[in-house]
PDB file of C-alpha atoms in Angstrom:
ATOM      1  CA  UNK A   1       0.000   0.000   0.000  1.00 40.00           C
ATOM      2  CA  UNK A   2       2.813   2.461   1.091  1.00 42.00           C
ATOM      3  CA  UNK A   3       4.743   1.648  -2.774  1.00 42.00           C
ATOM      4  CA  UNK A   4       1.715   2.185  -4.316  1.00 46.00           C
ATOM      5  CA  UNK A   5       1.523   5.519  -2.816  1.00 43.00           C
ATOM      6  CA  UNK A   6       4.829   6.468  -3.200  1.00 43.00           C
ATOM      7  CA  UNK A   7       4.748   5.237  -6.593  1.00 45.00           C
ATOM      8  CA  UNK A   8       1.553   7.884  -7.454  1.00 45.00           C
ATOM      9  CA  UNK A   9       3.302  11.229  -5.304  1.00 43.00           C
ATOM     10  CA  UNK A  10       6.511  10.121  -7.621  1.00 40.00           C
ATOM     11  CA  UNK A  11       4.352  10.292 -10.960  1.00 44.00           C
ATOM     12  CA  UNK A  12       2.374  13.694  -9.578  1.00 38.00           C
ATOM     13  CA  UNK A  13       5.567  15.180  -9.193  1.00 41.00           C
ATOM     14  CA  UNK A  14       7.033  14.247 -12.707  1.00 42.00           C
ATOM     15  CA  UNK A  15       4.038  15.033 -14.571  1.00 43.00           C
ATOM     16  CA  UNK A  16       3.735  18.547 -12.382  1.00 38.00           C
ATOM     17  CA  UNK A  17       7.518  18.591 -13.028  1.00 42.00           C
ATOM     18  CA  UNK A  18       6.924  18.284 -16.808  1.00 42.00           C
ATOM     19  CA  UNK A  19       4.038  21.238 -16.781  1.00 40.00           C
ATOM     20  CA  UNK A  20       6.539  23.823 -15.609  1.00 40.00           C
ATOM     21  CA  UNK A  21       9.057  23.167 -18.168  1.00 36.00           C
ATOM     22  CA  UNK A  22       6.784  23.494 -21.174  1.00 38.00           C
ATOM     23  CA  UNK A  23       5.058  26.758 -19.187  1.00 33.00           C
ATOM     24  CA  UNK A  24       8.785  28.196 -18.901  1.00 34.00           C
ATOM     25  CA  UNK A  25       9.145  27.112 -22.742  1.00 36.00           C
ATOM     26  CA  UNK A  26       5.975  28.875 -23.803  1.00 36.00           C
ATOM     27  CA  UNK A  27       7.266  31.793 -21.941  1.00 31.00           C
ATOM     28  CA  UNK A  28      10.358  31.603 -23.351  1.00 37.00           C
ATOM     29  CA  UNK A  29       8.919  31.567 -27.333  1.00 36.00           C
ATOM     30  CA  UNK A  30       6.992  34.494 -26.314  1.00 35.00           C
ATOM     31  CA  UNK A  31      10.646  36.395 -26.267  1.00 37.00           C
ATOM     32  CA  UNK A  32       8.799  38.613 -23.498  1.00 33.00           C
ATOM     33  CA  UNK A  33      11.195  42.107 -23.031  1.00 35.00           C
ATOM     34  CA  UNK A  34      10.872  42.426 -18.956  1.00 32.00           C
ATOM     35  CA  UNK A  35      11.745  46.088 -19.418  1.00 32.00           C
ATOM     36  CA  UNK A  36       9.171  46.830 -21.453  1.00 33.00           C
ATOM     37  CA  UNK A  37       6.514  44.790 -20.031  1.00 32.00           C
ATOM     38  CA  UNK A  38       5.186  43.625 -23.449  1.00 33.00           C
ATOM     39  CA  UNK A  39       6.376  40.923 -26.735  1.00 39.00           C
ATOM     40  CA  UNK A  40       9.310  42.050 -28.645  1.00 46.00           C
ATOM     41  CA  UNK A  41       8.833  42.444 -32.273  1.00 65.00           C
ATOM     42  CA  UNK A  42       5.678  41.157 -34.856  1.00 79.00           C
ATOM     43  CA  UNK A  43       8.342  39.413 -37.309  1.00 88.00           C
ATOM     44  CA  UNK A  44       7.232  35.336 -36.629  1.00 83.00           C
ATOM     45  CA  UNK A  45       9.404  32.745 -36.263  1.00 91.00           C
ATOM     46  CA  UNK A  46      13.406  32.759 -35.845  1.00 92.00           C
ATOM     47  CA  UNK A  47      14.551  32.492 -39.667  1.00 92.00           C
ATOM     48  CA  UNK A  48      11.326  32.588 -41.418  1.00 94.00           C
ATOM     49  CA  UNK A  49      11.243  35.454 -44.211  1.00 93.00           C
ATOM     50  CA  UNK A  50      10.557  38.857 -43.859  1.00 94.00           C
ATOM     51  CA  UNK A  51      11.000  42.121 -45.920  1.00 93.00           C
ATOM     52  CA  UNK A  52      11.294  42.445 -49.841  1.00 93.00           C
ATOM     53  CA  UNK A  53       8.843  45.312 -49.571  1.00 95.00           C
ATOM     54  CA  UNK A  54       8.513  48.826 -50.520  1.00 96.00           C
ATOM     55  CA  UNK A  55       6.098  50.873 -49.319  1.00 94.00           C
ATOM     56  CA  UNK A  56       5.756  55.253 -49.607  1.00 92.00           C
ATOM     57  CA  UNK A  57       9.426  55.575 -50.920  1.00 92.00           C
ATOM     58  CA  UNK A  58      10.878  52.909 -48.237  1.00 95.00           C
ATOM     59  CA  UNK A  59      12.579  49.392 -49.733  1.00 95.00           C
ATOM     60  CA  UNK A  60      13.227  46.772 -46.967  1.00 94.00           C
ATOM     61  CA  UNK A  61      15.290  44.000 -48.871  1.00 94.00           C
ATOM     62  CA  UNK A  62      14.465  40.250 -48.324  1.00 94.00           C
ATOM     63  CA  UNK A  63      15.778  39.140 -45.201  1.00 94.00           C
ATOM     64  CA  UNK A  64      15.217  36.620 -42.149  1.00 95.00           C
ATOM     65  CA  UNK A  65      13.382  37.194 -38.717  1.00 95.00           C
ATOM     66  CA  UNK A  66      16.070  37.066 -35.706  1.00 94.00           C
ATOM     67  CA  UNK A  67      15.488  35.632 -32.268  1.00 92.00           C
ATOM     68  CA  UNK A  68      14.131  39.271 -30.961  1.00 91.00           C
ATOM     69  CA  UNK A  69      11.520  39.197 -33.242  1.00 90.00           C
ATOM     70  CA  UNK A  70      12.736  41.960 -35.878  1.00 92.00           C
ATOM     71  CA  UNK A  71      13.636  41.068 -39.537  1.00 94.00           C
ATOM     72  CA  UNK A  72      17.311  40.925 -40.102  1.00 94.00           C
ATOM     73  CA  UNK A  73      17.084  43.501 -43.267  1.00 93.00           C
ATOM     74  CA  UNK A  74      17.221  46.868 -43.141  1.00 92.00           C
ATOM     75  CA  UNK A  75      15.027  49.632 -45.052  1.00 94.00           C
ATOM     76  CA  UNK A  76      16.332  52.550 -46.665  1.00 94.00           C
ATOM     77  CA  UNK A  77      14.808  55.029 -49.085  1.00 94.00           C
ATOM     78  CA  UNK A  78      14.748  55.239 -52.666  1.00 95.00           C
ATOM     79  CA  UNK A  79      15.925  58.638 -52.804  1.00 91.00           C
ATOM     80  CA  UNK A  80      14.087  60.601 -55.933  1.00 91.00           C
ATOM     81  CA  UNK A  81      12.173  57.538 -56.683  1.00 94.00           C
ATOM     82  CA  UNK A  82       8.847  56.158 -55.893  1.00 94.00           C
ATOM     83  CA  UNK A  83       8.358  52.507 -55.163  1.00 95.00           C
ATOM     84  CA  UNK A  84       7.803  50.541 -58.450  1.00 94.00           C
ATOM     85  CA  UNK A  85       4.573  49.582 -58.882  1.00 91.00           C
ATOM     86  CA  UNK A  86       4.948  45.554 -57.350  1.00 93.00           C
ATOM     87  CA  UNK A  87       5.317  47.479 -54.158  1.00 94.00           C
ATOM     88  CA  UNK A  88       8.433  44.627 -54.171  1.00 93.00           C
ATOM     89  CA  UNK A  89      11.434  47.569 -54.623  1.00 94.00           C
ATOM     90  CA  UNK A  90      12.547  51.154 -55.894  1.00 95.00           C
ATOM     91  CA  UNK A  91      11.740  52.132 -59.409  1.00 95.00           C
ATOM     92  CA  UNK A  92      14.327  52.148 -61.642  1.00 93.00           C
ATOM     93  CA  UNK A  93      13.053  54.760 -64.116  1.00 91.00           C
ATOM     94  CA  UNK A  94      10.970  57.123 -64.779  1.00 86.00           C
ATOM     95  CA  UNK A  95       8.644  58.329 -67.700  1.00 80.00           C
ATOM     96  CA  UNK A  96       6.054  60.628 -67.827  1.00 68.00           C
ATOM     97  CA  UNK A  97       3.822  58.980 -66.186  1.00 75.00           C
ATOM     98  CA  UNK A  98       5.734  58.806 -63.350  1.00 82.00           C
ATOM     99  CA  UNK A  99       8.575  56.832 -61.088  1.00 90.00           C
ATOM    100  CA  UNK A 100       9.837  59.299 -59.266  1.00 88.00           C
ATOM    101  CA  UNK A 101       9.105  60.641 -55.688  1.00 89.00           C
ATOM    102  CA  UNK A 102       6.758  63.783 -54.479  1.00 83.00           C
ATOM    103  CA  UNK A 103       9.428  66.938 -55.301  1.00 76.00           C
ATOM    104  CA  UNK A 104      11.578  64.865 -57.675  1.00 82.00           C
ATOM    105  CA  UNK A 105      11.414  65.804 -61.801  1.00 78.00           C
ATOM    106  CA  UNK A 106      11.693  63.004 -64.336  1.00 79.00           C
ATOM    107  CA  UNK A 107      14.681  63.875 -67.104  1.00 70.00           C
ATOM    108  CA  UNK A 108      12.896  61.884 -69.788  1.00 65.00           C
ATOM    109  CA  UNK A 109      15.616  61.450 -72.195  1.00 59.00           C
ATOM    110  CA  UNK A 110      17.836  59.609 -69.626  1.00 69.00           C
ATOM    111  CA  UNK A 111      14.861  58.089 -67.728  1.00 79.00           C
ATOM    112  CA  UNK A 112      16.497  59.217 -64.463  1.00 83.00           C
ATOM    113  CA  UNK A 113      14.676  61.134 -61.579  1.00 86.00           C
ATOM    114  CA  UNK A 114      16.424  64.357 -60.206  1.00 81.00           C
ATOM    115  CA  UNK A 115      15.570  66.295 -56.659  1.00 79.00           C
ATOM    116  CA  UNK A 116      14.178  69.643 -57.863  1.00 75.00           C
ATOM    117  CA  UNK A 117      16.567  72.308 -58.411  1.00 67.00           C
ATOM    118  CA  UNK A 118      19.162  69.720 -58.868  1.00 71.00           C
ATOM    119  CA  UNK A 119      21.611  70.530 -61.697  1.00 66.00           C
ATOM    120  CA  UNK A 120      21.625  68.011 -65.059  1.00 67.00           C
ATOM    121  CA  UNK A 121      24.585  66.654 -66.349  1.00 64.00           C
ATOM    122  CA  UNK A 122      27.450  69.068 -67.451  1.00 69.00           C
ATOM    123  CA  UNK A 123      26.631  70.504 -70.576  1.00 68.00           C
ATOM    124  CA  UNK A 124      28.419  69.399 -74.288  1.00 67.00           C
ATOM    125  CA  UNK A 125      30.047  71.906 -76.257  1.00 73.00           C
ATOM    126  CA  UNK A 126      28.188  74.308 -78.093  1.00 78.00           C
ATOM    127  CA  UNK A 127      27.831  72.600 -81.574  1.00 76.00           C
ATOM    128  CA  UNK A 128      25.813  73.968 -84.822  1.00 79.00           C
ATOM    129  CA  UNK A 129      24.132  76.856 -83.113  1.00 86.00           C
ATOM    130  CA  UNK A 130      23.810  80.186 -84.628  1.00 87.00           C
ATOM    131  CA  UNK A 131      25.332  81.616 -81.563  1.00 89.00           C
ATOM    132  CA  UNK A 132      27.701  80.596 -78.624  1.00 87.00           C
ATOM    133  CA  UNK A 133      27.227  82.564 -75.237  1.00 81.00           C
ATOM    134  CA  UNK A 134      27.696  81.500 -71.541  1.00 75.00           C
ATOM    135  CA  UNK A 135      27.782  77.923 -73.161  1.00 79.00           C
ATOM    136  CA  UNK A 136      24.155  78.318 -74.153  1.00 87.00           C
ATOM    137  CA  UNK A 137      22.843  77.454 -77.471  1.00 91.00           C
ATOM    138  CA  UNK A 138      21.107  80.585 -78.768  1.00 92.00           C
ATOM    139  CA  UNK A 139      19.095  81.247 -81.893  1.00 91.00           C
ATOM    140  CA  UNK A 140      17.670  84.540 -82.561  1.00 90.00           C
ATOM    141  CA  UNK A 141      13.997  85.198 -84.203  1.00 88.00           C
ATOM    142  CA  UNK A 142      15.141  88.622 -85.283  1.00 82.00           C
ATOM    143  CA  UNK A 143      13.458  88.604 -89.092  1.00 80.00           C
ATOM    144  CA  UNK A 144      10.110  89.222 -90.019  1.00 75.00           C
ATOM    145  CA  UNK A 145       8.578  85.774 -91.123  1.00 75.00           C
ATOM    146  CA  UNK A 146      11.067  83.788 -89.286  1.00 79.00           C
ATOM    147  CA  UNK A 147       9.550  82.386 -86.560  1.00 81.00           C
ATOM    148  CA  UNK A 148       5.920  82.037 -87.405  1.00 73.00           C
ATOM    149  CA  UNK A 149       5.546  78.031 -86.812  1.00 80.00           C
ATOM    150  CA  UNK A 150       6.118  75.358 -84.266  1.00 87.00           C
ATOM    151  CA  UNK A 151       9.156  75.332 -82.458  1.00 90.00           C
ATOM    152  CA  UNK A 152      11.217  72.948 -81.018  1.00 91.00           C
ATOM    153  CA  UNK A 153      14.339  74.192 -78.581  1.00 92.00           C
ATOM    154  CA  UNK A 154      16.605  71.634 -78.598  1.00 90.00           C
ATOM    155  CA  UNK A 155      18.314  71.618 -74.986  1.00 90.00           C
ATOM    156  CA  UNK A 156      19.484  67.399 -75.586  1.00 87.00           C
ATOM    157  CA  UNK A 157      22.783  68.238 -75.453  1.00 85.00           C
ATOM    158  CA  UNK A 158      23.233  71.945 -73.766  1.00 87.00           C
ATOM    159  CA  UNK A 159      20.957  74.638 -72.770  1.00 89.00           C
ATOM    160  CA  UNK A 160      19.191  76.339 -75.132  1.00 92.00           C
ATOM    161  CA  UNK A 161      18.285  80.114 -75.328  1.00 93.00           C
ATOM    162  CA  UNK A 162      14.925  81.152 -78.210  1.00 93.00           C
ATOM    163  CA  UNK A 163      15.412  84.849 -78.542  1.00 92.00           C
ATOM    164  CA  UNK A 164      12.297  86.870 -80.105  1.00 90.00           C
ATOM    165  CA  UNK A 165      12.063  90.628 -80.731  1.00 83.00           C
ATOM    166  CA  UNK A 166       8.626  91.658 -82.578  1.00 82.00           C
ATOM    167  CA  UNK A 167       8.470  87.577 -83.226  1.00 85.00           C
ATOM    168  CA  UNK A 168       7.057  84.592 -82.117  1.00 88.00           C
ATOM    169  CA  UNK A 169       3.735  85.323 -81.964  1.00 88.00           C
ATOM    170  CA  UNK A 170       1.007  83.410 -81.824  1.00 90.00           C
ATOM    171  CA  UNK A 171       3.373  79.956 -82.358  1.00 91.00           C
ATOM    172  CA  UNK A 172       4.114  77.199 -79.670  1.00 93.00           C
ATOM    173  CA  UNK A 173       7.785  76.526 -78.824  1.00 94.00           C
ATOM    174  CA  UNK A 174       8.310  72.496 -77.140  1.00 95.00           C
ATOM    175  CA  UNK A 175      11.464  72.576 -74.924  1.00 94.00           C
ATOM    176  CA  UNK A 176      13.171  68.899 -75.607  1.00 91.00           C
ATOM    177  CA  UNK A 177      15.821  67.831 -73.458  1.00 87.00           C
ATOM    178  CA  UNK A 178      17.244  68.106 -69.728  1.00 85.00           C
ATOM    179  CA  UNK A 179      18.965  71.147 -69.845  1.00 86.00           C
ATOM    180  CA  UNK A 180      17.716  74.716 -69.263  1.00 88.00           C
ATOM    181  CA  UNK A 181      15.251  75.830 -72.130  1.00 92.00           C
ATOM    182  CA  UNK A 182      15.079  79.501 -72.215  1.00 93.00           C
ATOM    183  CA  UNK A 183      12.414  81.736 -74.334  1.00 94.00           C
ATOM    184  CA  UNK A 184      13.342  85.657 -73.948  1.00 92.00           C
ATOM    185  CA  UNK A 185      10.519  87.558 -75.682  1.00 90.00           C
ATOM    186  CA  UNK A 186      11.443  91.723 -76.465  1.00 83.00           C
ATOM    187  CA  UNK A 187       9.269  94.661 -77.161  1.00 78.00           C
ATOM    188  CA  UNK A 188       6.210  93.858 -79.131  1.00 77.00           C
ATOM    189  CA  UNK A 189       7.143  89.770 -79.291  1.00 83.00           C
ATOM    190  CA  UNK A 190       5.491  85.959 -78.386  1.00 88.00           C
ATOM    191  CA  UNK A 191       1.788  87.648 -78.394  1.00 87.00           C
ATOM    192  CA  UNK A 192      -0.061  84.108 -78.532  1.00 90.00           C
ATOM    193  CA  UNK A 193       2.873  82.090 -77.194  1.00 92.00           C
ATOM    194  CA  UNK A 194       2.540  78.412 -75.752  1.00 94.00           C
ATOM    195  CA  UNK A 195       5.949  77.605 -74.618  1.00 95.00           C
ATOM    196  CA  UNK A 196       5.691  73.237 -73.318  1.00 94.00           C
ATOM    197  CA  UNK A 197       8.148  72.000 -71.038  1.00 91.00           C
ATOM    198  CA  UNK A 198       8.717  68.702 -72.489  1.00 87.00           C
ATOM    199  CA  UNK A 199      11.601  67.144 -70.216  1.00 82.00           C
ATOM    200  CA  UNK A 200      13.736  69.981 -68.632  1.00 82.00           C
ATOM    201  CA  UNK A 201      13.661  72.954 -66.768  1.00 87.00           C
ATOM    202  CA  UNK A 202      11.881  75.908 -68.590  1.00 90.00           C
ATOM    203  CA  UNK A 203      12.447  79.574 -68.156  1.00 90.00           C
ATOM    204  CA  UNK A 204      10.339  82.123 -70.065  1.00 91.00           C
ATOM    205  CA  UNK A 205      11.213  86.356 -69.717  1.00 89.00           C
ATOM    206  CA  UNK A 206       8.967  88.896 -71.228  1.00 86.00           C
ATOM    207  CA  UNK A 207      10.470  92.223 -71.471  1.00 80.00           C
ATOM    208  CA  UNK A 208       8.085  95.469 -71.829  1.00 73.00           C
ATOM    209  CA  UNK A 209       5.591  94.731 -74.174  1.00 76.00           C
ATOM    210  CA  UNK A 210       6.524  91.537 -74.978  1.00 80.00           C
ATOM    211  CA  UNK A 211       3.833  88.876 -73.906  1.00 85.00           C
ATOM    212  CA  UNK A 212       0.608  90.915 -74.062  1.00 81.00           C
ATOM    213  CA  UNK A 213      -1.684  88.529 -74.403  1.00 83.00           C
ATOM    214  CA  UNK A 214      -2.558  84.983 -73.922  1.00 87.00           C
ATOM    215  CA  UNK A 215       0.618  83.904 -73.181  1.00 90.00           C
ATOM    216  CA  UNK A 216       0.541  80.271 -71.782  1.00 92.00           C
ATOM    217  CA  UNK A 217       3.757  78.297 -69.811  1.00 92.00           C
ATOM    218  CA  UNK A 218       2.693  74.543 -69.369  1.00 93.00           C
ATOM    219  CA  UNK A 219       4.960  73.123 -67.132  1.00 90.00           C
ATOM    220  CA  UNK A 220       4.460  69.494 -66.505  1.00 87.00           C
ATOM    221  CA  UNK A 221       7.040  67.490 -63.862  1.00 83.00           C
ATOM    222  CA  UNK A 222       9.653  69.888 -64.697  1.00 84.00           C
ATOM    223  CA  UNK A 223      11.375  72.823 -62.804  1.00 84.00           C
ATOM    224  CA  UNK A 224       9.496  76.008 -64.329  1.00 86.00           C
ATOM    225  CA  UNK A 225      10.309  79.634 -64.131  1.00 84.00           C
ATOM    226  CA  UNK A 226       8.960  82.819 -65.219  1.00 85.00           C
ATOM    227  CA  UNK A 227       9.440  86.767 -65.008  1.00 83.00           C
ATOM    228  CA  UNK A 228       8.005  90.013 -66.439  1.00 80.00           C
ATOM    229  CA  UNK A 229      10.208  92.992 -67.339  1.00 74.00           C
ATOM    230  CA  UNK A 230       7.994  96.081 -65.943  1.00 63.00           C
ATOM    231  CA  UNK A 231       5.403  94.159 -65.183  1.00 59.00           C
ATOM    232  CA  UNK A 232       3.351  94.825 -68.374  1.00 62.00           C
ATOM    233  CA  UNK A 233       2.373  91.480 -68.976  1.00 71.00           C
ATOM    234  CA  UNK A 234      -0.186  87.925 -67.790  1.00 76.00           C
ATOM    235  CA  UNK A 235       1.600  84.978 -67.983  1.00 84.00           C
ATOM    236  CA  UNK A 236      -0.545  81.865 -67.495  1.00 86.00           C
ATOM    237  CA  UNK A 237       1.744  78.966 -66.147  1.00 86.00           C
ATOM    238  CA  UNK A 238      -0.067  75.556 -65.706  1.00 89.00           C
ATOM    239  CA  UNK A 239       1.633  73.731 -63.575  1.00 87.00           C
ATOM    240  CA  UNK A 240       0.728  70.217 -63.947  1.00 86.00           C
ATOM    241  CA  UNK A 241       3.163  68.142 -61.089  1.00 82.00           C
ATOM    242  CA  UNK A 242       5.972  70.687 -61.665  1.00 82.00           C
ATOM    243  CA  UNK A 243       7.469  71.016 -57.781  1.00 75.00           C
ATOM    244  CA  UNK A 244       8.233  74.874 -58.590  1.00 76.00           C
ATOM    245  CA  UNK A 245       5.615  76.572 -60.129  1.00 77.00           C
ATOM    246  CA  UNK A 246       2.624  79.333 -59.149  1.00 63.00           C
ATOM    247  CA  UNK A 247      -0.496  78.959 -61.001  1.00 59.00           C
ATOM    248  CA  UNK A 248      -0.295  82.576 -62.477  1.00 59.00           C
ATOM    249  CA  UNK A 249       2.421  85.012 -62.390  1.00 62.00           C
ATOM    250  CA  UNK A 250       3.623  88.523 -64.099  1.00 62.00           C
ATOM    251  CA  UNK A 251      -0.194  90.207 -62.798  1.00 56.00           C
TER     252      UNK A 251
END
């Protein structure tokens, strides 16, 4: 009678014995943080995968969850870009429809998003331009007739300059390329004038009474600019996504 008993407390003690150790295990997977009173981390279990995400700018690469419940990888930005649009990693490129992030300009002919106000690549050489100045590539409406169609400014391989004096008018003028595209209208010029910012940053200057009506600066993603002479003159800038533009200037 006494074995049997002795027997039974023996097997209460193991099997009360065997209750604590999987309670302390329990405890123990919950990775509690004593000091601050609640579970470390939401990452799962030690070594399953975590990251390979990008989510409002932020890329996490793949990685693994560690024992204090946090994924081994660790997320950075993607600088000018947005997140691509798996929402898996930064985009790569950028079009004009988009890629890059809020305040960032798309140079479309190198597919690269730049920080507004950021400088493109140095500049070429002036080559076949009808005039060289402050390595700008200027061309001069300066002829009656001369400028009375579509234009395009070609700033693809260094900044271009569009003079007009008593030209210009009532003609669009497409900046192409990531350089500066400049329009400079004189007295009595670009009445009419739609100047598009195609890729670059645009800059258009109307001196006296140059620009006096319906004068129209569409400015897309791009860095756009412009100024009155006198103040004689409504420019009418549309600003599209462009992260520096007012809706209306030269009142």
């Amino acid at each position: 009678m006494r074995a049997r008993a002795a027997r039974g407390a023996l097997a209460l003690i193991a099997s009360l014995s065997a209750a604590g150790c999987q309670l302390v295990a329990g405890i123990d997977a919950m990775n509690v943080d004593q000091s601050a009173g609640g579970v470390v981390g939401d990452c799962g279990p030690v070594g399953a995968r975590c990251g390979g995400t990008c989510e409002d700018g932020t890329y996490t690469p793949p990685g693994t969850c560690r024992d204090d419940g946090t994924c081994s990888a660790e997320p950075r930005g993607c600088g000018p870009y947005a997140c691509d649009s798996s929402g898996t990693a930064c985009a790569a490129s950028c079009s004009v429809f988009g890629g890059c992030a809020d305040g960032a300009v798309c140079d479309t002919m190198s597919a690269t998003c730049m920080a507004c106000g950021a400088s493109p690549p140095d500049p070429a050489p002036c080559d076949g331009c009808e005039e060289c100045r402050g390595g700008k590539c200027i061309t001069r409406c300066d002829t009656e007739g001369e400028c009375v169609r579509d234009w395009m400014l070609d700033a693809r391989e260094q900044p271009a300059r569009l003079e007009c004096n008593d030209q210009c008018n009532n003609m669009s003028v497409v900046c192409i390329g990531p350089h500066p595209c400049e329009v400079v209208c004189g007295d009595g010029g670009c009445q009419g004038l739609l100047m598009r910012c195609h890729d670059g940053p645009c800059y258009l200057e109307c001196s006296r009474s140059g620009c006096a009506s319906n004068v129209e600066l569409q400015c897309g993603t791009n860095i756009c600019a412009a100024a009155c002479i006198l103040e004689t003159t409504i420019i009418v800038q549309e600003c599209g996504s462009s992260c520096s533009c007012m809706s209306q200037v030269c009142q």
